[in-house]
Coordinates of C-alpha atoms in Angstrom, one line a residue:
Chain A
V1 CA -19.6 -16.6 -29.8
V2 CA -18.1 -15.1 -26.2
T3 CA -14.4 -15.9 -25.8
F4 CA -12.9 -14.8 -22.7
V5 CA -9.2 -13.8 -22.1
R6 CA -6.5 -16.6 -21.0
V7 CA -5.3 -15.4 -17.5
F8 CA -1.7 -17.2 -15.7
L9 CA -3.3 -18.3 -12.0
N10 CA -1.1 -20.1 -9.6
G11 CA 0.3 -22.2 -12.8
Q12 CA -3.4 -22.6 -14.3
I13 CA -4.4 -20.8 -17.6
V14 CA -8.0 -20.0 -17.3
D15 CA -10.5 -17.9 -18.1
E16 CA -10.3 -14.6 -16.9
K17 CA -14.1 -14.6 -15.2
Q18 CA -12.3 -17.7 -13.4
A19 CA -9.2 -15.4 -12.1
L20 CA -10.5 -15.3 -8.5
V21 CA -8.6 -14.5 -5.8
P22 CA -9.6 -15.2 -2.2
L23 CA -11.2 -12.4 -0.1
S24 CA -8.5 -13.1 2.3
D25 CA -5.5 -12.8 0.2
R26 CA -3.0 -10.5 2.1
G27 CA -2.6 -8.5 -1.3
L28 CA -6.1 -7.4 -1.3
L29 CA -5.7 -6.7 2.8
Y30 CA -2.6 -4.8 3.2
G31 CA -1.0 -4.2 -0.3
D32 CA 1.4 -7.0 1.0
G33 CA 2.7 -8.0 -2.8
L34 CA 5.1 -7.3 -5.5
F35 CA 3.9 -6.2 -9.4
E36 CA 5.8 -5.8 -12.5
T37 CA 4.1 -4.3 -15.8
I38 CA 6.0 -5.5 -19.1
R39 CA 6.1 -4.5 -22.7
V40 CA 5.0 -7.9 -24.9
R41 CA 6.4 -6.4 -28.8
D42 CA 6.8 -9.3 -31.4
G43 CA 5.2 -12.2 -29.0
N44 CA 7.7 -12.0 -26.4
P45 CA 8.4 -10.2 -22.8
R46 CA 11.0 -7.4 -23.6
W47 CA 13.4 -6.6 -21.0
W48 CA 12.2 -10.1 -19.3
N49 CA 15.1 -10.9 -17.2
R50 CA 15.7 -7.6 -15.9
H51 CA 12.1 -7.6 -14.7
L52 CA 12.5 -11.1 -13.4
A53 CA 15.5 -9.5 -11.5
R54 CA 13.6 -6.6 -9.7
L55 CA 10.7 -9.1 -8.9
S56 CA 13.0 -11.4 -7.2
D57 CA 14.7 -9.0 -5.2
G58 CA 11.4 -7.5 -3.9
A59 CA 10.2 -11.0 -3.1
A60 CA 13.7 -11.4 -1.2
F61 CA 13.3 -8.1 0.6
L62 CA 9.4 -8.5 1.7
R63 CA 10.2 -12.3 2.3
I64 CA 7.8 -13.6 -0.2
R65 CA 8.7 -17.0 -2.0
L66 CA 8.4 -17.1 -5.7
P67 CA 6.5 -19.8 -6.5
F68 CA 7.5 -20.2 -9.9
S69 CA 11.4 -20.2 -11.6
G70 CA 11.9 -17.7 -14.6
E71 CA 11.8 -20.4 -16.7
E72 CA 8.1 -21.7 -15.8
L73 CA 6.8 -17.9 -15.9
R74 CA 8.5 -17.1 -19.1
A75 CA 7.1 -20.6 -20.8
G76 CA 3.7 -19.1 -19.2
V77 CA 3.6 -15.6 -20.7
L78 CA 4.3 -17.3 -24.2
E79 CA 1.5 -19.8 -24.1
L80 CA -0.6 -16.9 -22.9
I81 CA 0.2 -14.8 -25.8
K82 CA -0.6 -17.7 -27.6
E83 CA -3.8 -18.2 -26.6
N84 CA -4.9 -14.8 -26.4
A85 CA -3.4 -14.1 -29.8
M86 CA -1.8 -10.7 -28.2
P87 CA 1.6 -10.7 -29.8
E88 CA 1.7 -6.6 -29.4
A89 CA 0.6 -6.4 -25.2
V90 CA 0.9 -5.1 -21.8
L91 CA 1.7 -7.9 -19.4
R92 CA 0.8 -7.8 -15.9
V93 CA 2.7 -9.8 -13.4
T94 CA 0.8 -10.4 -10.0
L95 CA 3.0 -11.7 -6.4
T96 CA 1.1 -11.8 -3.3
R97 CA 2.1 -13.2 -0.3
G98 CA -1.3 -15.0 -0.6
V99 CA -4.1 -16.4 2.2
G100 CA -3.2 -15.9 5.9
P101 CA -4.4 -15.3 9.2
R102 CA -5.7 -11.8 9.9
G103 CA -2.9 -9.3 11.6
Y104 CA -0.3 -8.0 10.0
S105 CA 2.3 -10.7 11.0
P106 CA 3.0 -12.4 7.6
K107 CA 4.7 -15.8 9.9
D108 CA 1.7 -18.0 8.7
A109 CA 1.1 -17.3 5.2
T110 CA 3.3 -19.5 3.3
A111 CA 1.1 -19.9 0.0
P112 CA 1.9 -17.0 -1.9
M113 CA 0.0 -16.3 -5.2
L114 CA 1.4 -15.6 -8.2
A115 CA -0.5 -14.3 -11.3
M116 CA 0.1 -12.6 -14.8
S117 CA -2.6 -11.2 -17.6
L118 CA -2.4 -9.7 -20.7
H119 CA -4.1 -5.9 -21.5
P120 CA -4.2 -4.1 -24.3
F121 CA -1.0 -1.8 -25.5
A122 CA -1.8 1.5 -27.0
P123 CA 1.2 3.4 -28.7
P124 CA 2.4 5.7 -25.9
P125 CA 1.7 9.2 -26.7
E126 CA 4.1 12.2 -28.3
S127 CA 4.4 14.3 -25.0
M128 CA 2.8 14.4 -21.8
R129 CA 1.6 17.0 -19.4
L130 CA 3.0 16.7 -15.8
A131 CA 1.9 18.4 -12.6
T132 CA 3.4 18.1 -9.6
S133 CA 1.2 16.5 -6.9
S134 CA 1.1 17.5 -3.3
F135 CA 1.7 13.8 -2.3
R136 CA 5.3 13.0 -1.5
V137 CA 7.3 9.8 -1.4
V138 CA 10.1 9.2 1.4
A139 CA 13.3 9.9 0.6
G140 CA 16.1 6.9 1.6
D141 CA 13.0 4.8 1.9
G142 CA 14.0 1.1 1.6
L143 CA 11.1 -0.1 -0.5
A144 CA 10.7 2.5 -3.5
P145 CA 13.1 0.8 -5.3
F146 CA 10.7 -2.2 -5.7
K147 CA 7.5 -2.6 -7.5
T148 CA 5.2 -3.5 -4.3
A149 CA 1.5 -3.1 -4.6
N150 CA 1.0 0.3 -2.0
K151 CA 0.4 2.3 -4.7
L152 CA -2.0 5.1 -3.1
C153 CA 0.2 7.5 -3.4
A154 CA 0.8 6.7 -7.2
V155 CA -3.2 6.7 -7.0
L156 CA -4.0 9.7 -5.9
A157 CA -1.0 11.8 -7.2
R158 CA -2.6 10.6 -10.8
M159 CA -5.8 11.8 -9.7
D160 CA -4.8 15.0 -8.7
A161 CA -2.9 15.5 -12.1
E162 CA -6.1 14.5 -14.2
R163 CA -7.9 17.3 -12.0
L164 CA -5.1 19.7 -12.7
G165 CA -5.5 18.5 -16.7
A166 CA -2.1 17.2 -16.9
D167 CA -1.6 13.5 -17.8
E168 CA 0.9 12.4 -15.1
A169 CA 1.8 13.4 -11.8
L170 CA 5.1 14.7 -10.5
L171 CA 6.0 13.1 -7.3
L172 CA 8.3 15.1 -4.8
N173 CA 10.1 13.6 -1.8
T174 CA 9.6 14.5 1.9
D175 CA 12.9 16.4 1.3
G176 CA 11.2 18.8 -1.5
A177 CA 13.3 16.9 -4.0
V178 CA 12.3 15.4 -7.3
A179 CA 12.1 11.6 -6.7
E180 CA 10.0 10.4 -10.3
A181 CA 6.6 10.7 -11.8
A182 CA 3.3 8.3 -11.1
A183 CA 4.0 5.6 -13.4
N184 CA 7.6 7.2 -14.8
N185 CA 10.5 8.1 -13.8
V186 CA 11.7 11.3 -14.5
F187 CA 14.8 13.1 -16.9
W188 CA 15.8 16.1 -17.5
L189 CA 18.4 18.3 -19.7
E190 CA 20.6 20.7 -17.4
A191 CA 23.8 22.2 -19.4
G192 CA 23.6 19.4 -22.1
T193 CA 23.8 16.6 -19.3
I194 CA 20.9 14.0 -18.7
C195 CA 20.1 14.1 -15.2
T196 CA 17.8 11.8 -13.5
P197 CA 17.3 11.2 -9.7
P198 CA 18.9 9.2 -7.5
L199 CA 17.0 6.0 -6.5
A200 CA 17.9 7.1 -2.4
A201 CA 15.7 10.3 -3.5
G202 CA 13.1 7.6 -3.5
A203 CA 12.7 6.7 -6.9
L204 CA 11.9 3.2 -8.4
A205 CA 14.1 1.3 -9.6
G206 CA 12.8 1.8 -13.5
V207 CA 13.7 -1.1 -15.8
A208 CA 13.5 1.5 -18.7
R209 CA 15.3 4.0 -16.2
S210 CA 18.6 1.7 -16.5
C211 CA 18.6 1.1 -20.0
V212 CA 18.2 5.1 -20.6
L213 CA 21.6 5.1 -18.3
E214 CA 23.3 2.0 -20.1
L215 CA 22.2 4.1 -23.7
C216 CA 23.4 7.2 -22.0
R217 CA 26.9 5.4 -21.3
E218 CA 27.3 3.6 -24.8
Q219 CA 26.6 6.5 -26.7
K220 CA 29.1 8.7 -24.5
W221 CA 26.8 11.1 -23.9
Q222 CA 26.8 13.0 -20.3
A223 CA 24.6 11.4 -17.9
E224 CA 24.6 11.5 -13.8
E225 CA 22.4 11.2 -11.0
R226 CA 21.6 14.1 -9.5
L227 CA 19.2 15.5 -6.5
A228 CA 17.2 18.7 -7.7
K229 CA 14.4 20.8 -6.5
P230 CA 11.3 20.9 -9.0
D231 CA 12.0 24.4 -10.4
V232 CA 15.2 22.3 -12.4
L233 CA 12.8 21.0 -14.5
L234 CA 11.5 24.5 -16.1
K235 CA 15.0 25.4 -16.6
A236 CA 16.0 22.3 -18.4
E237 CA 16.9 22.1 -22.1
G238 CA 14.2 19.1 -21.7
V239 CA 12.4 16.9 -20.1
F240 CA 11.4 13.2 -20.3
L241 CA 9.8 10.7 -19.0
T242 CA 10.4 7.1 -19.2
N243 CA 8.4 3.2 -18.5
S244 CA 8.7 0.1 -19.8
V245 CA 5.7 0.0 -21.9
A246 CA 6.1 3.7 -23.8
G247 CA 9.8 4.1 -23.4
V248 CA 10.8 7.5 -23.6
V249 CA 7.7 10.5 -23.3
P250 CA 8.9 14.3 -24.0
V251 CA 7.5 16.7 -21.2
S252 CA 5.3 19.5 -23.0
V253 CA 4.2 21.4 -19.8
F254 CA 5.5 21.2 -17.0
D255 CA 3.1 22.5 -14.4
G256 CA 1.3 24.5 -16.4
Q257 CA 4.2 26.2 -18.1
P258 CA 5.9 25.1 -21.3
V259 CA 9.2 22.8 -21.3
A260 CA 12.0 23.3 -23.8
Q261 CA 12.1 20.7 -26.3
S262 CA 15.5 19.2 -27.3
E263 CA 16.4 17.0 -30.4
L264 CA 18.4 14.5 -27.7
V265 CA 15.2 13.4 -26.4
G266 CA 13.5 12.3 -29.6
Q267 CA 16.7 10.6 -30.3
L268 CA 17.1 9.1 -27.2
R269 CA 13.4 7.7 -27.6
R270 CA 14.5 6.4 -31.1
L271 CA 17.2 4.5 -29.7
L272 CA 15.1 3.2 -27.1
E273 CA 13.2 1.6 -28.9
Q274 CA 15.5 -0.4 -31.3
R275 CA 17.4 -1.4 -28.3
V276 CA 17.4 -5.4 -28.4
E277 CA 17.9 -6.0 -24.6
Chain B
V1 CA -21.4 -32.0 8.6
V2 CA -19.1 -29.5 7.3
T3 CA -19.8 -25.7 8.0
F4 CA -19.0 -22.8 6.3
V5 CA -17.8 -19.5 7.9
R6 CA -20.3 -16.7 6.4
V7 CA -19.2 -13.6 5.2
F8 CA -20.6 -10.4 3.7
L9 CA -20.0 -9.5 0.0
N10 CA -21.0 -6.8 -2.2
G11 CA -24.4 -6.9 0.0
Q12 CA -25.2 -10.9 -0.3
I13 CA -24.0 -13.2 2.7
V14 CA -21.9 -16.1 1.2
D15 CA -19.9 -19.0 2.1
E16 CA -16.4 -18.2 3.2
K17 CA -15.1 -20.5 -0.1
Q18 CA -17.8 -18.3 -2.0
A19 CA -16.1 -15.1 -1.1
L20 CA -13.8 -14.5 -4.0
V21 CA -12.4 -10.9 -5.8
P22 CA -11.9 -10.7 -8.9
L23 CA -7.8 -10.5 -9.7
S24 CA -8.7 -7.0 -11.6
D25 CA -9.8 -5.8 -8.0
R26 CA -7.6 -2.0 -7.4
G27 CA -7.5 -3.5 -3.7
L28 CA -5.5 -6.1 -4.6
L29 CA -3.2 -4.4 -7.7
Y30 CA -2.4 -0.9 -5.4
G31 CA -4.0 -1.2 -2.0
D32 CA -6.2 1.0 -3.3
G33 CA -8.7 0.3 -0.5
L34 CA -9.5 0.6 3.2
F35 CA -10.4 -1.4 6.1
E36 CA -11.9 -1.1 9.5
T37 CA -11.0 -4.1 12.4
I38 CA -13.7 -3.7 15.1
R39 CA -14.5 -5.7 18.1
V40 CA -17.6 -7.9 18.3
R41 CA -18.9 -8.1 22.1
D42 CA -21.7 -9.3 23.0
G43 CA -23.3 -9.4 20.0
N44 CA -22.4 -6.1 18.8
P45 CA -20.1 -4.2 17.1
R46 CA -18.6 -2.1 19.4
W47 CA -18.0 1.5 18.6
W48 CA -19.6 1.3 15.8
N49 CA -20.3 4.7 14.8
R50 CA -16.6 5.8 15.2
H51 CA -15.3 2.9 13.0
L52 CA -17.9 4.2 9.8
A53 CA -17.2 7.6 10.4
R54 CA -13.3 6.7 10.1
L55 CA -14.3 4.5 6.8
S56 CA -16.5 7.2 5.3
D57 CA -13.8 9.9 6.0
G58 CA -10.9 7.6 4.4
A59 CA -13.4 6.8 1.3
A60 CA -14.0 10.6 1.1
F61 CA -10.3 11.7 0.8
L62 CA -9.7 8.3 -1.5
R63 CA -12.9 9.3 -3.4
I64 CA -14.3 5.9 -3.1
R65 CA -18.3 5.9 -3.1
L66 CA -19.2 3.7 0.2
P67 CA -21.4 1.3 -1.6
F68 CA -23.8 0.8 1.9
S69 CA -25.6 3.0 4.2
G70 CA -24.6 2.5 7.6
E71 CA -27.6 1.3 8.0
E72 CA -27.2 -1.6 6.0
L73 CA -23.8 -2.4 6.8
R74 CA -24.9 -2.5 10.9
A75 CA -27.6 -4.8 9.8
G76 CA -25.3 -7.0 7.8
V77 CA -22.6 -7.1 10.6
L78 CA -25.6 -8.0 12.8
E79 CA -27.0 -11.2 10.3
L80 CA -23.0 -12.2 10.2
I81 CA -22.8 -12.4 14.2
K82 CA -26.4 -14.2 14.0
E83 CA -25.3 -17.2 10.8
N84 CA -22.1 -17.7 12.5
A85 CA -23.2 -17.7 16.0
M86 CA -20.2 -15.8 17.0
P87 CA -21.5 -12.7 19.6
E88 CA -17.1 -12.5 20.5
A89 CA -15.5 -11.8 17.7
V90 CA -13.1 -9.3 15.4
L91 CA -15.1 -7.8 12.4
R92 CA -12.8 -7.1 9.5
V93 CA -15.0 -4.6 7.0
T94 CA -12.7 -4.1 3.5
L95 CA -13.7 -1.5 0.9
T96 CA -11.3 -1.4 -2.3
R97 CA -12.1 0.9 -5.4
G98 CA -13.1 -2.2 -7.1
V99 CA -12.5 -3.6 -11.0
G100 CA -11.1 -1.1 -13.0
P101 CA -8.7 -0.7 -16.2
R102 CA -4.7 -1.5 -16.2
G103 CA -3.5 1.7 -14.5
Y104 CA -3.5 4.3 -11.5
S105 CA -5.7 6.8 -13.1
P106 CA -8.8 5.6 -11.0
K107 CA -11.3 7.5 -13.2
D108 CA -13.4 4.3 -14.7
A109 CA -13.2 2.6 -11.9
T110 CA -17.1 3.0 -10.5
A111 CA -18.0 -0.1 -8.6
P112 CA -16.5 -0.6 -5.3
M113 CA -16.4 -3.8 -3.6
L114 CA -17.0 -3.9 0.1
A115 CA -16.6 -7.1 2.0
M116 CA -17.1 -7.7 6.0
S117 CA -15.8 -11.2 7.7
L118 CA -15.7 -12.1 11.2
H119 CA -12.5 -13.5 12.9
P120 CA -12.2 -15.5 16.6
F121 CA -11.4 -13.1 19.1
A122 CA -8.5 -14.0 21.4
P123 CA -8.0 -12.1 25.0
P124 CA -5.7 -9.4 24.5
P125 CA -1.9 -10.2 26.8
E126 CA -1.1 -9.0 30.1
S127 CA 1.6 -7.3 28.3
M128 CA 3.7 -6.8 25.0
R129 CA 7.4 -6.3 24.2
L130 CA 8.1 -3.6 22.0
A131 CA 10.9 -3.1 19.8
T132 CA 11.9 0.2 17.2
S133 CA 11.9 -0.9 13.2
S134 CA 13.8 0.3 10.6
F135 CA 11.1 1.4 8.7
R136 CA 9.2 4.9 8.7
V137 CA 6.3 6.5 8.5
V138 CA 6.0 10.1 6.8
A139 CA 5.8 13.0 9.2
G140 CA 2.6 15.2 8.1
D141 CA 1.4 12.5 6.0
G142 CA -2.5 13.6 4.8
L143 CA -3.2 9.9 4.2
A144 CA -1.4 8.8 7.7
P145 CA -5.2 9.0 9.8
F146 CA -7.2 6.9 7.7
K147 CA -6.6 3.4 8.0
T148 CA -5.5 2.3 4.0
A149 CA -4.6 -1.1 2.4
N150 CA -1.4 0.6 2.1
K151 CA 0.3 -1.6 5.0
L152 CA 3.3 -3.2 4.0
C153 CA 5.4 -0.8 5.9
A154 CA 3.2 -2.4 9.1
V155 CA 3.9 -5.7 7.7
L156 CA 7.5 -5.5 7.5
A157 CA 8.1 -3.9 10.6
R158 CA 6.0 -6.0 12.4
M159 CA 8.1 -8.9 10.8
D160 CA 11.4 -7.1 11.7
A161 CA 10.3 -7.4 15.7
E162 CA 9.1 -10.9 15.8
R163 CA 12.9 -11.2 14.7
L164 CA 13.8 -9.1 18.0
G165 CA 11.5 -11.4 20.0
A166 CA 8.9 -8.9 20.5
D167 CA 5.3 -8.4 19.8
E168 CA 4.9 -5.5 18.2
A169 CA 7.1 -2.7 16.7
L170 CA 7.0 1.2 16.8
L171 CA 7.6 3.1 14.1
L172 CA 9.0 6.5 13.8
N173 CA 8.5 8.7 11.6
T174 CA 10.7 10.8 8.9
D175 CA 11.6 13.4 11.5
G176 CA 13.0 10.4 14.1
A177 CA 9.8 11.1 16.1
V178 CA 7.7 8.6 17.6
A179 CA 4.7 7.9 15.6
E180 CA 2.4 5.0 16.5
A181 CA 3.2 0.9 16.6
A182 CA 2.2 -1.5 13.9
A183 CA -1.3 -2.2 14.8
N184 CA -1.9 0.3 17.7
N185 CA -1.4 3.8 18.9
V186 CA 1.5 4.3 21.8
F187 CA 1.1 6.3 24.8
W188 CA 3.4 6.9 27.7
L189 CA 3.5 8.9 31.2
E190 CA 5.4 11.4 31.4
A191 CA 5.9 13.5 35.0
G192 CA 2.0 12.8 35.3
T193 CA 0.6 13.5 32.2
I194 CA -0.4 10.9 29.5
C195 CA 1.1 11.7 26.0
T196 CA 0.5 10.5 23.0
P197 CA 1.9 11.4 19.5
P198 CA -0.2 14.2 17.6
L199 CA -1.6 12.4 14.2
A200 CA 0.2 14.9 11.9
A201 CA 3.6 12.5 13.5
G202 CA 2.1 10.0 11.0
A203 CA -0.5 8.2 13.3
L204 CA -3.6 6.2 12.3
A205 CA -6.7 8.1 13.9
G206 CA -7.2 4.9 16.5
V207 CA -10.3 4.9 17.6
A208 CA -9.4 3.7 21.3
R209 CA -6.5 6.2 21.3
S210 CA -9.7 9.0 21.1
C211 CA -11.4 7.1 23.7
V212 CA -8.5 7.3 26.3
L213 CA -8.0 10.9 25.3
E214 CA -12.0 11.3 26.7
L215 CA -11.5 9.4 29.3
C216 CA -8.7 11.5 30.1
R217 CA -10.8 14.5 30.1
E218 CA -13.5 12.8 31.8
Q219 CA -11.5 11.6 34.9
K220 CA -9.7 14.8 34.4
W221 CA -6.2 12.9 34.2
Q222 CA -3.8 15.3 32.4
A223 CA -3.5 14.4 28.4
E224 CA -1.2 15.8 25.9
E225 CA -0.4 15.0 22.6
R226 CA 3.3 15.1 22.4
L227 CA 6.3 14.9 19.7
A228 CA 8.7 12.8 21.3
K229 CA 11.9 10.7 20.3
P230 CA 11.9 7.1 21.4
D231 CA 14.3 7.7 24.5
V232 CA 11.4 9.2 26.4
L233 CA 9.7 5.8 26.3
L234 CA 12.8 4.2 28.5
K235 CA 12.4 7.2 31.2
A236 CA 8.8 7.4 31.3
E237 CA 6.8 5.8 34.3
G238 CA 4.8 3.5 31.9
V239 CA 4.0 3.2 28.1
F240 CA 1.0 1.4 26.4
L241 CA -0.3 0.3 23.7
T242 CA -4.2 1.1 22.4
N243 CA -6.1 -0.9 19.3
S244 CA -10.3 -1.7 19.0
V245 CA -9.5 -4.9 19.3
A246 CA -7.6 -5.3 22.4
G247 CA -7.7 -1.7 24.5
V248 CA -5.1 -1.2 26.1
V249 CA -2.0 -3.1 26.9
P250 CA 0.8 -2.4 28.7
V251 CA 4.2 -2.4 27.7
S252 CA 6.6 -4.5 29.8
V253 CA 10.0 -4.2 27.5
F254 CA 11.1 -1.8 25.2
D255 CA 14.1 -2.2 23.2
G256 CA 15.0 -5.2 25.1
Q257 CA 14.9 -2.8 28.4
P258 CA 12.4 -3.1 31.4
V259 CA 9.6 -0.6 31.0
A260 CA 8.5 1.2 34.6
Q261 CA 4.7 -0.1 35.4
S262 CA 2.3 1.9 36.5
E263 CA -1.1 1.7 38.3
L264 CA -2.7 4.0 36.3
V265 CA -2.4 2.4 33.2
G266 CA -4.3 -0.6 34.8
Q267 CA -7.2 1.7 35.6
L268 CA -7.1 3.2 32.2
R269 CA -7.6 -0.3 30.8
R270 CA -10.3 -1.4 33.4
L271 CA -12.3 1.7 32.4
L272 CA -11.8 1.5 28.7
E273 CA -13.1 -1.8 29.0
Q274 CA -16.1 -1.1 31.0
R275 CA -16.8 2.2 28.9
V276 CA -19.8 2.3 27.1
E277 CA -19.5 3.6 23.6

């Protein structure tokens, strides 16, 4: 018996091999879209409202209409989890401006495309090796906080990192300051303060990033958004990465140099994992 | 009788409604691809070798394998022109890294996708109104010369321009210098010299741009790559846009101000249109 993964496509749940998109979809032509990557844990999409809020904000910025309500999308996700029997998974939500006439102007593209698919969840690694990429994000970029489908910079940076024998790429911005990693936000410990670049550095508004900052406030740990050059990571008392799927992952090596390890990072990792919303 | 437009998809010519791409194509997920927009004139793709060279260079930079030879692609184009009976058209070539596992790393995506489609050709306008966009390209961006599928900046800039009642958007770079327009390169006349920003300003390596620079050399007209702030366009003796489909188009209005008109721009327009390769 051959079974197919079931996928949500524009309101219908279909077999993966029927999940096809026209060649003239503007997501494919121009990267004219957004996405979310969400951990499914114990049968539920984690931090659902936060992910949905970022998707909605991005759609408003790009002027793409979200074609389903949050309730409809959540019902679709639960149905996908059930049909695929995948209570532990990674959910990918893809929104594009849909089919439109050739050319950059989006004015006649009025039928957005929304798809959701489940992928295997792998337990996060104990630590990651980070290497600085030559690709840079734009300081002050108004698009940076949103998870757009223009991700060549992240793709090429990750390719760079893998060639250097690292697991993840650090992205600096056009001013040479630390911005983020290809698929993670970056934090470091500096004289007891938990630091991360401000979004204006060109960082994605990461859901796990916000949760870590909230945790720090609750625990009364000193935390701060700070602009810094990359050498701060070598002098730090600890460096870690965050994303919605893996949570907190310590950095073991940065540009080939060992990074100091801190008990606080392990504590943050456990607290974030236990956190309810 | 219902007729469908015929499209080239991965080596086969199929009806447009069968030209479908898997949801997991990395072009759709991350804009992980490239494209070319080519004028078809009198049954032939114009400047074919130049477009193919840019596509090959971009594919090498992104490390995407071009799955067909130039000869195979040209034969496909001629077949498309014949089957669609469209000797005057716009050809769109789309190359993506194809289907791959979820995540930015491209290492397991080994089957690139290549599609070609024909679209109606409309005679270019007599002139265009240009307006400065708030979106900026990156000065010195190594990706800028290639026509990648990460075009949100151009999409949003064009949307801006249309809201301002203009036809095309001027993009400045992160240093505030003139870089290009959303779908065109930019030229201006300054004390008799024909000027355009260097590629290092963050400009696409436009095929029509190169041809105009070659024409100037042949005509012994003074031409130069020059970094400039946008106010140079208001003081210029003439401003024009170039792309492969429309050729040379004079700018009539820049940011609501009338732009000086020059006979030289009309001459360049005619010479470029008459040029054989």
